[in-house]
XYZ file of C-alpha atoms in Angstrom:
455
model
C 9.878 -44.444 38.473
C 6.323 -43.463 37.599
C 5.200 -44.034 34.045
C 4.115 -40.345 33.943
C 7.709 -39.198 34.140
C 8.780 -41.391 31.171
C 9.076 -39.942 27.743
C 7.053 -41.184 24.880
C 10.185 -42.885 23.373
C 10.721 -44.657 26.650
C 7.149 -45.754 26.861
C 7.330 -47.235 23.401
C 10.454 -49.140 24.438
C 8.759 -50.400 27.592
C 5.773 -51.733 25.589
C 8.063 -53.505 23.179
C 10.178 -55.100 25.956
C 7.074 -56.297 27.749
C 5.777 -57.904 24.475
C 9.097 -59.683 24.058
C 8.907 -61.086 27.551
C 5.345 -62.181 26.903
C 6.614 -63.964 23.714
C 4.377 -61.832 21.511
C 7.205 -60.086 19.718
C 10.678 -61.218 18.589
C 13.950 -59.297 19.210
C 14.260 -58.736 15.470
C 10.797 -57.405 15.099
C 11.291 -55.131 18.170
C 14.536 -53.771 16.669
C 12.765 -52.851 13.432
C 9.823 -51.353 15.337
C 11.984 -49.167 17.548
C 14.587 -48.374 14.801
C 17.548 -49.628 16.945
C 19.981 -52.526 16.659
C 19.324 -56.039 18.048
C 22.252 -55.482 20.499
C 20.578 -52.432 21.818
C 17.352 -54.430 22.344
C 19.301 -57.024 24.310
C 20.751 -54.267 26.488
C 17.275 -52.933 27.163
C 16.108 -56.399 28.067
C 18.926 -56.689 30.685
C 18.172 -53.275 32.159
C 14.503 -54.186 32.379
C 15.303 -57.411 34.160
C 17.486 -55.585 36.692
C 15.408 -52.555 37.532
C 12.070 -52.965 35.734
C 10.635 -49.866 33.980
C 13.102 -47.589 35.744
C 15.958 -49.333 33.968
C 14.616 -47.935 30.564
C 14.719 -44.276 31.752
C 17.825 -42.300 30.745
C 20.189 -41.725 33.586
C 20.887 -38.190 32.319
C 17.376 -37.225 33.224
C 17.445 -34.282 35.649
C 21.235 -33.874 35.438
C 22.932 -30.851 33.928
C 24.487 -31.348 30.473
C 28.175 -31.842 30.180
C 28.263 -29.145 27.430
C 26.375 -26.464 29.281
C 27.926 -23.010 29.838
C 29.131 -21.971 33.224
C 27.088 -19.628 35.314
C 29.809 -16.976 35.147
C 29.667 -17.128 31.340
C 25.841 -16.830 31.384
C 26.014 -13.846 33.656
C 28.707 -12.149 31.544
C 26.565 -12.624 28.330
C 23.441 -11.214 30.000
C 25.460 -8.253 31.372
C 26.614 -7.344 27.837
C 23.035 -7.665 26.513
C 21.667 -5.378 29.222
C 24.435 -2.830 28.641
C 24.542 -2.737 24.822
C 21.627 -4.603 23.358
C 18.529 -4.251 25.737
C 16.098 -3.788 22.820
C 17.644 -6.388 20.473
C 15.969 -9.655 19.618
C 17.947 -12.889 20.473
C 19.051 -13.582 16.845
C 20.354 -10.011 16.346
C 21.895 -9.830 19.819
C 23.711 -13.233 19.211
C 25.167 -11.738 15.894
C 26.552 -8.794 17.731
C 28.041 -10.908 20.520
C 29.903 -12.947 17.973
C 30.903 -9.893 15.864
C 31.910 -7.367 18.553
C 32.754 -9.587 21.573
C 33.891 -12.829 20.083
C 31.419 -14.813 22.229
C 30.121 -18.066 20.577
C 26.638 -18.976 21.750
C 23.693 -20.410 19.959
C 20.599 -18.150 19.447
C 18.297 -20.644 21.149
C 20.452 -20.739 24.187
C 20.540 -16.957 24.269
C 16.819 -16.779 23.675
C 16.119 -18.936 26.750
C 18.509 -16.893 28.924
C 16.873 -13.665 27.773
C 13.447 -15.025 28.525
C 14.445 -16.263 32.029
C 16.050 -12.941 32.851
C 13.121 -10.851 31.493
C 15.022 -9.335 28.657
C 12.756 -10.893 25.936
C 9.193 -12.077 25.775
C 8.277 -15.102 23.688
C 5.689 -14.672 20.941
C 3.336 -16.919 22.770
C 3.498 -14.795 25.893
C 3.129 -11.442 24.146
C -0.297 -9.920 24.546
C -2.035 -9.657 21.239
C -3.590 -6.370 20.477
C -7.371 -6.542 20.931
C -9.536 -4.989 18.259
C -13.064 -4.859 19.713
C -15.884 -4.676 17.189
C -17.416 -1.257 16.442
C -21.010 -0.949 15.763
C -22.260 0.338 12.498
C -23.211 3.942 12.119
C -26.912 4.756 12.476
C -27.691 6.598 9.234
C -26.964 5.958 5.632
C -24.382 8.422 4.304
C -23.051 9.331 7.748
C -19.693 7.581 7.166
C -18.348 6.262 3.863
C -15.278 4.046 3.926
C -12.973 4.384 0.875
C -9.954 2.323 -0.089
C -7.929 1.207 -3.081
C -7.254 -2.490 -3.673
C -4.383 -3.420 -5.923
C -5.041 -6.901 -7.447
C -4.850 -9.018 -10.572
C -8.543 -8.223 -11.288
C -8.326 -9.516 -14.881
C -6.077 -12.546 -13.854
C -3.756 -13.286 -16.787
C -6.041 -11.548 -19.306
C -4.892 -7.970 -18.412
C -2.529 -5.896 -16.240
C -2.587 -5.553 -12.537
C -4.604 -2.521 -11.507
C -6.297 -0.870 -8.670
C -10.012 -0.798 -7.681
C -11.239 2.280 -5.802
C -14.027 1.139 -3.409
C -16.642 3.304 -1.708
C -18.755 1.506 0.889
C -21.340 2.812 3.356
C -20.623 2.012 7.014
C -24.257 1.917 8.091
C -25.580 -0.503 5.483
C -22.447 -2.232 4.074
C -23.580 -1.329 0.534
C -21.231 -0.576 -2.237
C -21.829 3.034 -3.389
C -19.225 3.306 -6.121
C -16.471 1.270 -7.780
C -13.930 2.475 -10.240
C -11.017 0.615 -11.853
C -7.825 2.648 -12.392
C -4.189 1.882 -13.386
C -2.988 3.044 -10.002
C -4.261 4.640 -6.725
C -3.611 8.298 -7.415
C -5.167 11.686 -6.750
C -6.654 12.241 -10.148
C -8.505 8.863 -10.249
C -9.863 9.652 -6.720
C -11.011 12.960 -8.051
C -12.942 11.332 -10.879
C -14.370 8.539 -8.666
C -15.416 10.924 -5.915
C -16.956 13.332 -8.379
C -19.074 10.569 -9.915
C -20.019 9.373 -6.253
C -21.147 12.927 -5.320
C -23.056 13.435 -8.488
C -24.997 10.193 -7.749
C -25.521 10.355 -4.031
C -24.604 13.744 -2.716
C -22.206 14.748 0.087
C -21.664 12.351 2.972
C -20.840 13.679 6.366
C -17.280 12.103 6.258
C -15.032 9.774 4.356
C -13.085 7.163 6.288
C -9.746 6.160 4.674
C -6.267 4.899 5.449
C -3.069 6.950 5.613
C -2.327 6.841 1.923
C -0.409 9.787 0.596
C -3.640 10.804 -1.320
C -5.480 11.413 1.918
C -2.817 12.432 4.461
C 0.586 14.061 4.391
C 3.214 14.844 6.991
C 4.811 17.361 4.659
C 2.144 19.836 3.947
C 4.459 22.276 2.046
C 5.086 19.637 -0.590
C 1.436 19.141 -1.327
C -0.348 22.352 -0.849
C 1.510 25.431 0.200
C -1.501 27.438 1.265
C -3.591 25.105 3.408
C -1.638 22.102 4.595
C -4.114 19.638 2.988
C -3.338 17.127 0.376
C -4.992 17.975 -2.935
C -7.811 15.530 -2.266
C -8.268 16.787 1.321
C -8.337 20.354 -0.015
C -11.094 19.398 -2.499
C -13.217 17.807 0.296
C -12.647 20.929 2.484
C -14.016 23.156 -0.305
C -17.124 20.989 -0.434
C -17.549 20.926 3.330
C -16.780 17.168 3.640
C -14.509 15.775 6.319
C -12.011 13.003 5.920
C -10.844 10.781 8.729
C -7.705 8.628 8.540
C -7.686 5.328 10.443
C -4.659 4.297 12.427
C -4.903 0.589 11.439
C -6.527 -1.545 8.752
C -8.663 -3.169 11.401
C -10.342 0.181 12.086
C -11.776 0.324 8.672
C -12.555 -3.373 8.515
C -15.788 -2.999 6.588
C -14.028 -1.878 3.464
C -11.094 -4.322 4.044
C -13.540 -7.331 4.195
C -15.368 -5.971 1.188
C -12.058 -6.038 -0.718
C -11.629 -9.685 0.082
C -15.121 -10.427 -1.183
C -14.556 -8.419 -4.315
C -11.258 -10.165 -5.030
C -13.224 -13.407 -5.020
C -16.579 -12.650 -6.557
C -15.760 -9.700 -8.916
C -12.726 -11.449 -10.357
C -14.872 -14.482 -11.287
C -17.660 -12.396 -12.654
C -15.167 -10.528 -14.921
C -13.783 -13.914 -16.011
C -17.254 -15.286 -16.900
C -17.962 -12.159 -19.008
C -14.453 -12.159 -20.654
C -13.742 -8.663 -19.475
C -10.040 -7.774 -19.684
C -9.773 -3.985 -19.866
C -10.328 -1.168 -17.308
C -12.886 0.513 -19.606
C -15.013 -2.512 -20.007
C -14.800 -3.230 -16.286
C -15.947 0.308 -15.404
C -18.921 -0.131 -17.622
C -19.905 -3.421 -15.851
C -19.462 -2.480 -12.221
C -22.894 -0.796 -11.949
C -24.525 -4.155 -12.609
C -22.303 -5.848 -10.058
C -22.959 -3.152 -7.407
C -26.721 -3.681 -7.799
C -26.444 -7.501 -7.353
C -23.919 -7.133 -4.447
C -26.081 -4.750 -2.454
C -29.167 -6.870 -2.998
C -27.286 -9.879 -1.495
C -25.204 -8.305 1.296
C -26.697 -4.919 1.985
C -28.314 -4.140 5.401
C -31.048 -1.802 6.447
C -29.673 1.127 8.570
C -30.876 1.560 12.173
C -32.145 4.961 11.339
C -33.862 5.529 7.935
C -32.552 9.083 7.590
C -30.242 9.767 4.582
C -27.397 11.974 5.714
C -26.211 12.779 2.224
C -26.390 16.480 1.513
C -26.957 18.184 -1.875
C -24.277 20.575 -3.259
C -24.757 24.137 -2.093
C -25.312 26.799 -4.656
C -21.852 28.348 -4.201
C -20.084 24.981 -4.363
C -18.378 24.103 -7.707
C -17.851 20.302 -7.950
C -15.883 20.428 -11.113
C -13.720 23.301 -9.767
C -12.961 21.542 -6.533
C -12.009 18.174 -8.052
C -8.794 19.289 -9.662
C -5.139 19.827 -8.763
C -4.559 23.396 -7.628
C -1.333 25.266 -7.137
C -0.679 28.929 -6.473
C 1.632 30.871 -8.742
C 2.801 34.547 -8.854
C 2.439 36.311 -12.178
C 5.577 38.206 -13.258
C 5.709 41.702 -14.557
C 5.837 40.345 -18.069
C 2.547 38.380 -17.476
C 4.272 35.037 -17.346
C 4.315 32.110 -14.844
C 5.787 28.636 -14.659
C 4.127 25.447 -13.901
C 5.566 21.922 -14.488
C 8.527 23.365 -16.408
C 6.206 25.072 -18.819
C 6.184 28.823 -19.344
C 2.546 30.249 -19.478
C 2.208 33.573 -21.174
C -1.043 35.344 -20.247
C -2.857 37.286 -23.082
C -2.342 40.981 -22.358
C -5.928 41.699 -21.475
C -6.835 44.514 -19.041
C -7.541 41.859 -16.371
C -4.179 40.114 -16.962
C -2.340 43.389 -16.802
C -3.926 44.081 -13.377
C -2.762 40.789 -11.838
C 0.928 41.421 -12.568
C 2.963 40.477 -9.389
C -0.151 38.991 -7.910
C -1.050 35.347 -7.141
C -3.231 33.201 -9.458
C -4.396 29.607 -9.142
C -3.410 26.960 -11.783
C -6.178 24.404 -12.030
C -5.027 21.108 -13.534
C -8.133 18.919 -14.240
C -8.249 15.104 -14.429
C -9.428 15.268 -18.088
C -6.280 17.114 -19.191
C -7.725 20.717 -19.128
C -5.643 23.397 -17.476
C -7.000 26.777 -16.486
C -5.382 29.773 -14.757
C -7.837 31.592 -12.466
C -7.835 34.849 -10.557
C -10.740 35.511 -8.233
C -12.996 33.131 -10.114
C -12.135 34.466 -13.548
C -10.298 32.364 -16.152
C -7.338 34.071 -17.801
C -6.522 33.167 -21.453
C -2.989 32.083 -22.079
C -0.559 30.546 -24.511
C 2.339 28.198 -23.575
C 5.993 27.965 -24.246
C 7.543 24.599 -23.347
C 11.147 24.921 -22.341
C 11.608 21.220 -22.900
C 10.461 21.494 -26.495
C 12.236 24.749 -27.440
C 13.811 23.248 -30.612
C 11.392 23.163 -33.573
C 12.623 21.803 -36.931
C 10.287 24.125 -38.901
C 12.027 27.155 -37.513
C 15.477 26.209 -38.984
C 16.654 28.749 -41.502
C 19.125 28.578 -44.302
C 22.366 28.601 -42.325
C 23.658 25.177 -43.029
C 25.993 24.996 -39.994
C 23.224 25.990 -37.621
C 20.842 23.556 -39.341
C 23.256 20.660 -38.686
C 23.655 21.508 -35.048
C 19.929 21.981 -34.448
C 19.274 18.723 -36.331
C 21.487 16.805 -34.024
C 19.947 18.387 -30.969
C 16.429 17.662 -32.311
C 17.337 14.064 -32.845
C 18.726 13.721 -29.367
C 15.643 15.209 -27.832
C 13.369 13.000 -29.864
C 15.296 9.912 -28.778
C 14.969 10.494 -25.003
C 11.959 10.821 -22.801
C 10.801 14.298 -21.897
C 10.813 14.322 -18.173
C 8.806 16.798 -16.169
C 9.196 18.024 -12.604
C 8.958 15.300 -9.906
C 6.482 17.483 -7.987
C 4.138 17.940 -10.941
C 0.895 15.876 -10.850
C 0.986 12.510 -12.584
C -1.934 10.367 -13.782
C -2.332 7.521 -16.143
C -4.061 7.920 -19.501
C -3.741 11.711 -19.724
C -1.783 12.621 -22.904
C -3.352 15.995 -23.827
C -2.229 17.653 -20.542
C -1.298 21.294 -20.481
C -1.120 22.221 -24.109
C -4.825 22.672 -24.798
C -5.508 26.446 -24.611
C -8.908 27.674 -23.384
C -10.596 27.991 -26.815
C -9.948 24.303 -27.551
C -7.162 24.737 -30.120
C -3.671 23.409 -29.530
C -0.662 25.568 -28.896
C 2.790 25.193 -30.196
C 1.644 22.593 -32.769
C 1.765 19.594 -30.377
C -1.326 17.405 -30.382
C -0.561 15.424 -27.232
C 1.777 15.615 -24.352
C 4.869 13.504 -24.921
C 4.457 13.444 -28.754
C 6.609 15.506 -31.208
C 5.272 16.182 -34.705
C 7.112 14.532 -37.516
C 9.640 16.814 -39.077
C 8.871 18.127 -42.525
C 12.108 17.192 -44.367
C 10.760 18.398 -47.733
C 10.743 21.914 -46.327
C 14.378 21.753 -45.343
C 17.002 23.445 -47.585
């Protein structure tokens, strides 16, 4: 028997036996070294004396196991897998064989059978997908990668939040950062608006397939164009948006997120910053230092950013827009609120026509028709009970008092399709002249009842 065909365990035993015969090791010491009994050491010595090194090799080597399954059983199992579970993994296929066919077999045995028969490919043999590097774009502002990174940016000093990152593909420079409570359309509106005001319009933004940028159900986002609200805003400003199929495709912003999660977190810790507002104030200083350290010069010095055209309204584009039809009584509904247009000559002329409801990130809401803003007042169907309107009827007063208490005790829920954003409390009830309609100062807050005025 060649030493090459011996296992490591058998080689260790051979070395110990040879040392015993050379009187350099005792039987007791060999038993402790090999973790076997002294009787087993004596048996190994006898086998070595009879056949030399070959006597230490297991006689089961090369022979089939006494517990192996028959060839007919193997073929039966593989036939079932081919017929019923061709795309199942070994673990899942084994569960179904036990559950549906009553065939007991270990998953590792089934794995080996499936690999040998070509029904399964081991992870080591699977071809890894190759992502070849892509060169940078030539010009600054030609392609800007955007992404949101959810992280514990303030560690244990503040809540988990999102960082919206804008990075130039040609130079690797950070162009804008904004902290937000979540990655939503209205925060992207505000961040992109600030970016465009500072740098101008890039040729295209490069993003992932987040719902802010891409939708497979256009009718649920924008009934008129098929874009998401963010995509529609960029289209109005003549900016393209490209969605990457994989995170590796937009690797520049993904790698920047890892760097930010290391450096920016520590910079915020050193400065004791623990709020989104304070972090947004600091990021301009961090961007300047980051770009000085890691920014590259573009291959072509031309800046591809474009200024806003005269007909382009940045503030008007960066808002949530939905189309509504005005009724004959000059009313329309949006987010379960009834809007009543002031009966001006223009408002009377748009009866049964479509208008655009513009919901701005700062809480303003305007109703437009062909570029003209229509004045309105609101009637909130969820807040139809007002304690100040209760009259002297005692029975009616008691019923309405109970209803008002029930409404005050539960959350006022809006439509699921209505826009949502964090930090906006004055949404929808500020009328165009700046006053507040229906007596409510902020959305979600009910004025305290004037109990002294009750009968």
